[in-house]
Amino acid sequence: MENNSGNAFDTKLFKRLLKYTNPYKKTFYFVGFAAIALSGLGVLRPYLLKLTIDKGITQNDADSLVFYVSSMLVVLIFEVIFQFSFIFYANWLGQEVIRDIRVKLYKHMMNFKKQYFDNSSVGRLVTRAVSDIETIASIFSQGLFMIISDLLKMLVVLVFMFWQSWQLTLLVLTVLPFIIYATRVFQKKMKIAFEEVRTQVSNLNSYVQEHLTGMKIVQIFNREEEEYERFKDINRKHRKGWIKTVWYNAIFFPIAEMSTSITIGLIVWFGGLRVVESDTLSLGIIVMFIELAQMLFRPLRQIADKFNSLQMGMVAANRVFKILDTDSQIENTGTLVPKKLKGHIVFEEVRFSYIPDEEILKGISFEVQPGETVAIVGATGAGKSTVINLLSRFYEIDSGTIRVDGEELNDYEITALRSQIAVVLQDVFLFADSILNNITLNKERITEEQVIAAAKEIGVHEFITTLPNSYHYNVKERGVMLSSGQRQLIAFLRAYVSNPSVLVLDEATSSVDSYSEQLIQEATDKLTKSRTSIVIAHRLATIKNADKIIVMDLGKIVETGTHSELLKKESGYYKNLYEAQFQHEEVN
């Protein structure tokens, strides 16, 4: 979607946004009706004021005075009722619309490829999903309906003014083109200014989110002062963006106020002369026209302000729709939904690159038999973890074929495929929730009793029960209340209770202590029994007894065999790796 920041209004974008009001048509039409009613009632009050002056006060008629004042009170009561209904339901509609958009956006983002998140700032995505969508609500609460109401009121006022006195109306209209022109210029300038504001808000959110998350690194390397200065610079740009909007407001609104005052002066001067010289106008009409002129210009000034809200909402909607229009999803056209996989995995000449023309996997081929434990080893950047990402379909391969149980990977429905594969990563992510919910991920089919039984089987139960509230202990954001070893144990138990057909351990023991490693090794023995397992590890304990070891280097498979077979190869890659990294563990 193109960003036409120079245009005051994007009709195509607005029509798309209005489609989200379709489920709430009754409310939409009621708010529209309330806007029409308010425009009619708004004109009725000045007219009753005119009659009060001309037929009540000027003619000393007490009965007429009481009648017209009472009528004004009744009109005022109806105005209050419709004003309340208008504001409440306009805001209600806005909240319903943004709820629907936010749900759709979040669902859309959850299906993005990992590659999208690799290249996108989390802070910007948070801004889109939270503050930008909240801003869209202002289109309905402060923008669209308010502008329609004000435009209707202005139209009704103009028609009524011509009916009452075309001379005074033409006098008022001499000033109106100037205000309309100023409003139009103001709208265009504010559209560009708000684009800049939203960009700076996004940058600010992104920076704060990233650096609060990485605060430990900032403090370890004494980067507080430097990062503080960078924050001040970003904050300064944010302030500059807002100051520009304040500048335009400071220019426009005094001009609009001055124009209103000039118009009222012209009405009093011209109308007063007619009253004194020819008696063609009444005092009531002059007072009424002063009120009507303010009713005509006040909405015009407010329209400019409300147009700001509308434009901010449109800018936010443009940003949100850009994400909704992003086609970065794994194609889920598979129809196979197996209850259980045998775990026969075949890679045939698989090539893959994260960046075009920079291959990570260069035509690798291997086979994993059902129930077999296969270890993949190699230096950092060899492509080991990439193999796992492709098996789980987080990324699409460039060429080649991956088969599971004789069927191509793309023939499986993604959710069904991933539910059969459990992955334990080196960097464990835990949510700010209880240990129990982090293990079950709120799956109702997994009960607390099943979790406790599984924890006892792999020897984790004792560690969990030493924590306050046991399985209901809140680990806080990213599991900061637990050590890296403890987080790893929780992740292992999470994989264990899901009862996968294929188990993947991606360097799952590289950052744990000896005691945690012993517990994980016990769990590994239980999990890998009669189950296809792929282990990416540096530690001897997790690969020594593997049925097959695949050695990778620079995206290629350089050796394949058992631990003992590979050690027999003179000057073999695995043997050199073993002697350099693993021999001291064997001695221990």
XYZ file of C-alpha atoms in Angstrom:
588
model
C 0.000 0.000 0.000
C 1.452 3.322 -0.963
C 1.975 5.983 1.593
C 0.603 9.200 0.190
C 1.575 11.392 3.046
C 1.007 14.516 0.978
C -2.678 13.782 0.443
C -5.086 15.074 3.037
C -7.284 11.985 2.875
C -6.959 8.445 1.529
C -10.412 7.406 0.278
C -9.386 3.857 -0.639
C -7.929 3.257 2.802
C -11.017 4.748 4.449
C -13.386 2.485 2.510
C -11.351 -0.528 3.551
C -11.559 0.526 7.178
C -15.326 1.049 6.974
C -15.766 -2.613 6.004
C -14.957 -3.484 9.603
C -18.161 -1.721 10.691
C -20.350 -4.148 8.688
C -21.076 -6.439 11.676
C -22.295 -3.384 13.604
C -24.516 -1.734 10.984
C -27.386 -0.984 13.401
C -25.063 0.941 15.695
C -23.433 2.625 12.711
C -26.765 3.870 11.370
C -27.986 4.922 14.820
C -24.896 7.074 15.343
C -25.516 8.591 11.905
C -29.139 9.326 12.871
C -27.991 10.920 16.125
C -25.634 13.161 14.126
C -28.540 14.323 11.935
C -30.761 14.932 14.966
C -28.063 16.998 16.662
C -27.660 19.215 13.604
C -31.403 19.960 13.552
C -31.664 20.563 17.299
C -28.581 22.806 17.172
C -30.293 25.215 14.763
C -33.565 25.153 16.667
C -32.081 26.742 19.783
C -30.928 30.017 18.118
C -34.296 30.298 16.393
C -36.118 29.950 19.706
C -33.738 32.560 21.132
C -34.741 34.934 18.327
C -38.437 34.399 19.061
C -37.797 34.905 22.765
C -36.250 38.313 22.092
C -38.637 39.490 19.344
C -41.947 38.185 20.759
C -41.237 37.943 24.426
C -38.730 40.532 25.587
C -39.195 43.263 22.912
C -43.020 43.079 23.059
C -43.119 42.654 26.865
C -45.131 39.401 26.500
C -44.512 37.317 29.641
C -46.483 34.301 28.368
C -44.470 34.137 25.159
C -41.260 34.562 27.141
C -42.091 31.606 29.399
C -43.225 29.465 26.436
C -40.102 30.024 24.341
C -37.715 29.645 27.297
C -39.488 26.379 28.209
C -39.218 25.249 24.590
C -35.485 25.996 24.671
C -35.205 23.865 27.806
C -36.986 20.930 26.122
C -34.703 21.229 23.061
C -31.692 21.322 25.369
C -32.806 18.112 27.117
C -33.170 16.338 23.773
C -29.749 17.644 22.728
C -28.201 16.183 25.882
C -29.851 12.794 25.258
C -28.739 12.606 21.640
C -25.273 13.954 22.501
C -24.821 11.220 25.124
C -26.029 8.512 22.736
C -23.859 9.862 19.938
C -20.643 9.966 21.982
C -21.211 6.626 23.740
C -22.094 4.582 20.679
C -19.466 6.223 18.446
C -16.812 5.222 20.976
C -18.375 1.762 21.417
C -18.264 1.216 17.669
C -14.628 2.304 17.543
C -13.652 -0.147 20.287
C -15.478 -3.019 18.587
C -13.746 -2.292 15.288
C -10.236 -2.112 16.763
C -10.875 -5.288 18.756
C -11.663 -7.108 15.507
C -8.667 -5.607 13.710
C -6.306 -6.391 16.598
C -7.449 -10.021 16.734
C -7.031 -10.346 12.970
C -3.602 -8.695 13.075
C -2.336 -10.892 15.916
C -3.577 -14.051 14.223
C -1.927 -12.924 10.984
C 1.396 -12.259 12.724
C 1.334 -15.619 14.495
C 1.411 -17.325 11.092
C 4.366 -15.339 9.760
C 7.530 -17.118 8.772
C 10.367 -16.928 11.263
C 12.249 -15.004 8.602
C 9.802 -12.113 8.975
C 10.565 -11.806 12.688
C 14.280 -12.165 11.965
C 14.094 -8.993 9.861
C 11.509 -7.020 11.877
C 11.819 -4.977 15.043
C 9.704 -6.382 17.865
C 9.166 -2.857 19.196
C 7.647 -1.742 15.863
C 5.338 -4.750 15.772
C 4.239 -4.011 19.339
C 3.535 -0.411 18.319
C 1.377 -1.604 15.421
C -0.567 -4.107 17.536
C -1.133 -1.805 20.512
C -0.810 1.972 20.127
C -1.458 2.213 16.364
C -4.631 0.148 16.602
C -5.753 2.192 19.601
C -5.298 5.310 17.482
C -7.611 3.842 14.830
C -10.453 4.021 17.380
C -10.224 7.820 17.257
C -11.460 7.682 13.649
C -14.861 6.699 14.989
C -14.868 8.371 18.408
C -13.314 11.719 17.434
C -13.097 11.713 13.660
C -15.627 10.290 11.212
C -18.960 10.793 12.994
C -17.942 14.052 14.627
C -16.951 15.456 11.238
C -20.198 14.241 9.651
C -22.184 15.777 12.512
C -20.356 19.081 12.172
C -20.747 19.173 8.371
C -24.479 18.487 8.670
C -24.791 21.175 11.285
C -22.985 23.672 9.041
C -25.193 22.784 6.069
C -28.393 23.147 8.077
C -27.147 26.418 9.565
C -26.357 27.861 6.116
C -29.746 26.912 4.685
C -31.499 28.351 7.712
C -29.444 31.549 7.577
C -30.389 32.137 3.909
C -34.013 31.593 4.816
C -33.862 34.176 7.582
C -31.704 36.853 5.889
C -29.764 36.398 2.683
C -27.962 39.711 3.200
C -26.487 38.773 6.565
C -25.697 35.300 5.216
C -23.689 36.712 2.312
C -21.853 38.918 4.791
C -20.884 35.836 6.811
C -19.849 33.976 3.655
C -17.319 36.657 2.721
C -15.073 35.411 5.519
C -15.856 31.695 5.096
C -13.621 30.979 2.023
C -10.582 32.261 3.890
C -11.215 29.880 6.806
C -11.874 26.964 4.431
C -8.590 27.612 2.627
C -6.671 27.858 5.914
C -8.304 24.628 7.089
C -7.326 22.806 3.900
C -3.677 23.877 4.183
C -3.713 22.975 7.865
C -5.030 19.468 7.104
C -2.288 18.731 4.575
C 0.477 19.969 6.848
C -0.857 17.991 9.793
C -1.043 14.789 7.728
C 2.695 14.990 7.005
C 3.458 15.972 10.610
C 1.512 13.022 12.030
C 3.316 10.617 9.711
C 6.552 11.805 11.243
C 5.140 11.558 14.779
C 4.049 7.931 14.299
C 7.471 7.053 12.852
C 9.239 8.561 15.840
C 6.869 6.833 18.282
C 7.662 3.530 16.591
C 11.412 4.196 16.785
C 11.134 5.140 20.441
C 9.134 2.028 21.333
C 11.542 -0.180 19.433
C 14.594 1.288 21.154
C 13.130 1.137 24.663
C 11.837 -2.426 24.233
C 15.128 -3.708 22.856
C 17.369 -2.028 25.421
C 15.237 -2.881 28.438
C 15.365 -6.503 27.303
C 19.140 -6.293 26.838
C 19.841 -4.122 29.901
C 22.142 -6.779 31.354
C 24.479 -6.466 28.355
C 24.360 -2.668 28.564
C 25.441 -2.762 32.210
C 28.054 -5.508 31.784
C 29.859 -3.514 29.110
C 29.371 -0.127 30.827
C 27.310 1.264 27.977
C 24.856 3.196 30.174
C 26.137 6.663 29.250
C 26.361 5.943 25.501
C 22.915 4.338 25.350
C 21.515 7.205 27.412
C 22.842 9.691 24.852
C 21.331 7.638 21.997
C 18.002 7.592 23.824
C 18.138 11.363 24.274
C 18.711 11.765 20.530
C 15.739 9.507 19.641
C 13.585 11.274 22.230
C 14.644 14.629 20.793
C 13.442 13.571 17.333
C 10.172 12.400 18.878
C 9.750 15.779 20.576
C 10.599 17.600 17.330
C 7.857 15.668 15.519
C 5.259 16.672 18.097
C 6.445 20.307 18.216
C 5.728 20.563 14.493
C 2.070 19.621 15.117
C 1.913 22.153 17.969
C 3.337 24.808 15.625
C 0.627 24.259 13.014
C -2.078 24.323 15.704
C -0.655 27.509 17.179
C -0.921 29.196 13.780
C -4.303 27.910 12.665
C -6.539 28.302 15.707
C -5.797 32.003 16.413
C -6.488 32.728 12.720
C -9.802 30.880 12.932
C -10.723 32.686 16.173
C -9.880 36.084 14.674
C -12.010 35.323 11.601
C -14.985 34.496 13.826
C -14.595 37.754 15.730
C -14.411 39.752 12.488
C -17.577 38.061 11.231
C -19.471 38.864 14.438
C -18.317 42.500 14.161
C -19.619 42.690 10.588
C -22.995 41.237 11.646
C -23.369 43.738 14.484
C -22.301 46.641 12.253
C -24.438 45.789 9.218
C -27.409 44.464 11.188
C -27.312 47.362 13.664
C -27.454 49.898 10.831
C -30.504 48.153 9.352
C -32.268 48.134 12.728
C -31.543 51.819 13.342
C -32.104 53.168 9.807
C -34.804 51.060 8.158
C -36.163 48.653 10.727
C -35.815 45.819 8.167
C -34.083 43.552 10.677
C -35.019 42.801 14.258
C -32.777 42.657 17.287
C -33.612 38.962 17.609
C -32.281 38.192 14.117
C -28.967 39.919 14.893
C -28.547 37.945 18.106
C -29.593 34.782 16.277
C -27.069 35.395 13.475
C -24.289 35.975 15.999
C -25.144 32.571 17.491
C -25.480 30.938 14.044
C -22.160 32.419 12.829
C -20.432 30.881 15.827
C -22.231 27.606 15.142
C -20.989 27.785 11.558
C -17.355 28.617 12.341
C -16.951 26.592 15.542
C -17.550 23.249 13.768
C -15.193 24.384 11.020
C -12.432 24.960 13.572
C -13.320 21.714 15.332
C -13.394 19.852 12.035
C -9.762 20.784 11.577
C -8.974 19.415 15.037
C -11.100 16.309 14.478
C -9.561 15.885 11.064
C -6.254 15.637 12.928
C -7.665 12.714 14.901
C -9.020 11.217 11.700
C -5.656 11.612 9.983
C -3.741 10.113 12.909
C -6.124 7.181 12.789
C -5.676 6.873 9.019
C -1.889 6.941 9.371
C -2.137 4.222 12.023
C -4.557 2.215 9.859
C -2.162 2.484 6.928
C 0.646 1.032 9.051
C -1.540 -1.777 10.415
C -2.904 -2.703 6.977
C 0.648 -2.874 5.641
C 1.286 -5.719 8.067
C -2.047 -7.344 7.236
C -1.102 -7.113 3.546
C 2.315 -8.650 4.169
C 2.478 -12.044 2.532
C 5.086 -13.720 4.721
C 3.275 -16.882 5.687
C 4.226 -20.486 5.182
C 1.865 -21.896 2.564
C -0.388 -24.276 4.482
C -1.968 -26.338 1.710
C -1.217 -29.725 3.225
C -4.091 -32.064 4.045
C -2.363 -34.878 5.940
C -3.274 -34.892 9.623
C -1.700 -38.006 11.153
C -2.534 -38.980 14.718
C 0.976 -40.315 15.128
C 4.109 -40.167 12.981
C 6.450 -43.121 12.659
C 9.348 -40.694 12.427
C 10.993 -41.767 9.172
C 12.774 -38.608 7.969
C 14.541 -38.164 4.628
C 16.426 -35.098 3.318
C 17.232 -35.272 -0.417
C 19.564 -32.663 -1.947
C 18.102 -29.908 0.255
C 19.344 -26.399 -0.436
C 18.402 -23.355 1.618
C 19.421 -19.724 2.069
C 18.198 -17.082 4.510
C 19.502 -14.399 2.137
C 19.211 -14.950 -1.637
C 22.404 -16.312 -3.237
C 23.979 -17.009 0.182
C 23.332 -20.714 0.698
C 23.394 -22.116 4.220
C 22.601 -25.706 3.205
C 24.305 -26.842 0.025
C 22.489 -29.944 -1.152
C 22.473 -32.124 1.982
C 20.994 -35.641 2.014
C 20.492 -38.001 4.957
C 17.958 -40.453 6.368
C 16.666 -41.046 9.888
C 14.931 -44.362 10.535
C 11.888 -44.567 12.866
C 12.999 -44.729 16.503
C 16.585 -43.857 15.605
C 18.655 -41.292 17.494
C 20.733 -39.156 15.162
C 23.234 -36.544 16.327
C 24.266 -33.606 14.177
C 27.581 -31.965 15.017
C 29.744 -29.304 13.475
C 31.219 -25.871 13.995
C 29.087 -22.801 14.561
C 27.420 -21.762 11.297
C 27.641 -25.223 9.772
C 23.858 -25.319 9.301
C 22.864 -27.677 12.135
C 19.994 -25.618 13.574
C 18.812 -24.771 10.062
C 18.031 -28.462 9.528
C 15.663 -28.313 12.522
C 14.017 -25.107 11.327
C 13.287 -26.690 7.960
C 11.922 -29.887 9.502
C 9.436 -27.818 11.539
C 8.627 -25.729 8.430
C 9.635 -22.422 9.962
C 11.278 -21.684 6.618
C 10.725 -22.943 3.059
C 13.539 -24.785 1.293
C 14.989 -23.405 -1.948
C 15.177 -26.802 -3.641
C 15.300 -30.504 -2.878
C 12.845 -32.657 -0.938
C 12.093 -33.375 2.705
C 9.943 -36.433 3.417
C 8.406 -37.654 6.631
C 6.990 -41.187 6.648
C 7.280 -41.244 2.866
C 5.208 -38.093 2.341
C 6.561 -34.705 1.276
C 6.735 -32.241 4.161
C 4.461 -29.733 2.380
C 1.690 -32.344 2.196
C 1.236 -32.190 5.968
C -1.030 -29.639 7.595
C 1.396 -27.371 9.497
C -0.315 -27.490 12.888
C -0.619 -31.275 12.705
C 3.051 -31.599 11.719
C 4.380 -29.325 14.466
C 2.234 -31.003 17.111
C 4.196 -34.207 16.404
C 7.601 -32.522 16.839
C 8.914 -31.343 20.223
C 11.906 -29.004 20.226
C 14.114 -28.084 23.185
C 16.322 -25.100 22.355
C 19.524 -23.899 23.957
C 17.964 -20.489 24.664
C 14.803 -21.383 26.561
C 11.922 -18.914 26.446
C 9.527 -18.910 29.395
C 6.462 -16.698 29.702
C 5.690 -14.559 32.749
C 3.377 -17.248 34.121
C 3.386 -20.272 36.394
C 5.663 -23.238 35.845
C 2.585 -25.365 35.168
C 1.315 -23.077 32.399
C 4.792 -22.828 30.895
C 4.871 -26.613 30.684
C 1.352 -27.182 29.353
C 1.159 -23.877 27.407
C -2.451 -23.759 28.654
C -3.447 -26.929 26.796
C -6.525 -28.224 28.595
C -5.832 -31.818 27.584
C -2.670 -31.835 29.729
C -3.668 -31.953 33.399
C -1.599 -30.979 36.417
C -1.573 -34.613 37.524
C -0.038 -35.645 34.195
C 2.627 -32.954 34.538
C 3.506 -34.062 38.060
C 3.698 -37.702 36.972
C 5.959 -36.770 34.032
C 8.167 -34.632 36.298
C 8.614 -37.571 38.686
C 9.536 -39.864 35.791
C 12.390 -37.647 34.617
C 13.456 -36.554 38.117
C 12.382 -32.901 37.929
C 9.565 -33.068 40.497
C 11.855 -32.613 43.483
C 13.389 -29.431 42.087
C 9.995 -27.889 41.310
C 8.524 -28.654 44.762
C 11.371 -26.721 46.433
C 10.077 -23.509 44.806
C 7.421 -21.320 46.469
C 3.956 -22.437 45.296
C 5.598 -25.400 43.555
C 4.072 -25.871 40.080
C 2.210 -22.557 40.438
C 5.391 -20.537 40.983
C 5.482 -17.514 38.684
C 8.820 -17.447 36.841
C 8.342 -13.795 35.779
C 9.286 -12.372 32.365
C 11.478 -14.754 30.321
C 11.878 -16.970 33.400
C 14.323 -14.636 35.164
C 13.492 -16.198 38.547
C 15.120 -19.473 37.448
C 18.688 -20.372 36.556
C 19.552 -21.339 32.985
C 19.733 -24.989 34.055
C 16.340 -24.828 35.722
C 14.815 -23.170 32.665
C 16.269 -25.935 30.541
C 14.674 -28.576 32.770
C 11.279 -26.864 32.458
C 11.664 -26.813 28.659
C 12.576 -30.493 28.687
C 9.525 -31.339 30.751
C 7.410 -29.250 28.337
C 8.644 -31.421 25.485
C 8.177 -34.600 27.498
C 4.495 -34.049 28.381
C 3.606 -33.339 24.741
C 4.506 -36.966 23.916
C 6.015 -36.160 20.486
C 6.698 -38.546 17.628
C 9.932 -36.696 16.862
C 12.170 -35.178 19.542
C 14.670 -32.442 18.726
C 17.350 -31.301 21.176
C 19.109 -28.226 19.814
C 22.206 -27.931 22.026
C 19.864 -28.392 24.989
C 22.635 -29.200 27.478
C 25.278 -26.688 26.437
C 24.511 -24.178 29.193
C 23.488 -26.347 32.169
C 25.355 -27.510 35.236
C 26.410 -31.102 35.843
C 23.424 -31.878 38.075
C 20.902 -30.511 35.526
C 22.718 -32.313 32.736
C 22.396 -35.583 34.643
C 18.640 -35.028 35.018
C 18.327 -34.164 31.322
C 20.327 -37.220 30.358
C 17.930 -39.402 32.343
C 14.991 -37.711 30.632
C 16.702 -38.090 27.259
C 17.007 -41.819 27.763
C 13.276 -42.030 28.503
C 12.214 -39.756 25.689
C 14.395 -41.169 22.946
C 13.366 -44.736 23.638
C 11.377 -45.999 20.620
C 11.139 -42.426 19.333
C 12.893 -40.675 16.457
C 15.320 -38.175 17.945
C 17.598 -35.575 16.417
C 20.243 -34.224 18.761
C 22.369 -31.156 18.059
C 24.970 -31.036 20.803
C 28.589 -30.459 21.768
C 28.602 -32.612 24.878
C 29.772 -36.186 24.604
C 27.050 -37.572 26.869
C 24.322 -36.705 24.388
C 25.945 -37.953 21.196
C 28.254 -40.803 22.150
C 25.469 -43.394 22.155
C 23.625 -42.031 19.112
C 22.699 -44.536 16.414
C 24.206 -42.248 13.817
C 26.258 -39.070 13.870
C 26.091 -36.598 10.983
C 29.032 -34.220 10.759
C 28.413 -30.905 8.992
C 30.771 -28.200 7.819
C 29.874 -25.036 5.870
C 26.429 -26.310 4.895
C 27.560 -29.748 3.726
C 27.602 -33.218 5.282
C 31.251 -34.243 5.460
C 30.996 -37.468 7.505
C 28.373 -39.925 8.690
C 28.652 -42.880 11.058
C 28.576 -44.027 14.690
C 30.806 -42.572 17.380
C 33.257 -45.468 17.191
C 33.249 -45.569 13.384
C 34.023 -41.886 13.064
C 36.857 -42.067 15.612
C 38.570 -44.681 13.456
C 38.898 -42.282 10.523
C 42.414 -40.905 10.384
C 42.412 -37.103 10.271
C 38.620 -37.241 10.163
C 36.645 -34.104 10.863
C 34.755 -35.689 13.756
C 37.892 -37.194 15.251
C 39.605 -33.795 15.241
C 36.520 -32.191 16.734
C 36.329 -34.897 19.380
C 39.949 -34.588 20.357
C 39.713 -30.799 20.531
C 36.405 -30.488 22.439
C 35.283 -33.805 23.932
C 38.317 -35.790 25.050
C 38.607 -34.147 28.457
C 34.947 -35.015 29.162
C 35.630 -38.676 28.442
C 38.563 -38.607 30.878
C 36.293 -37.166 33.557
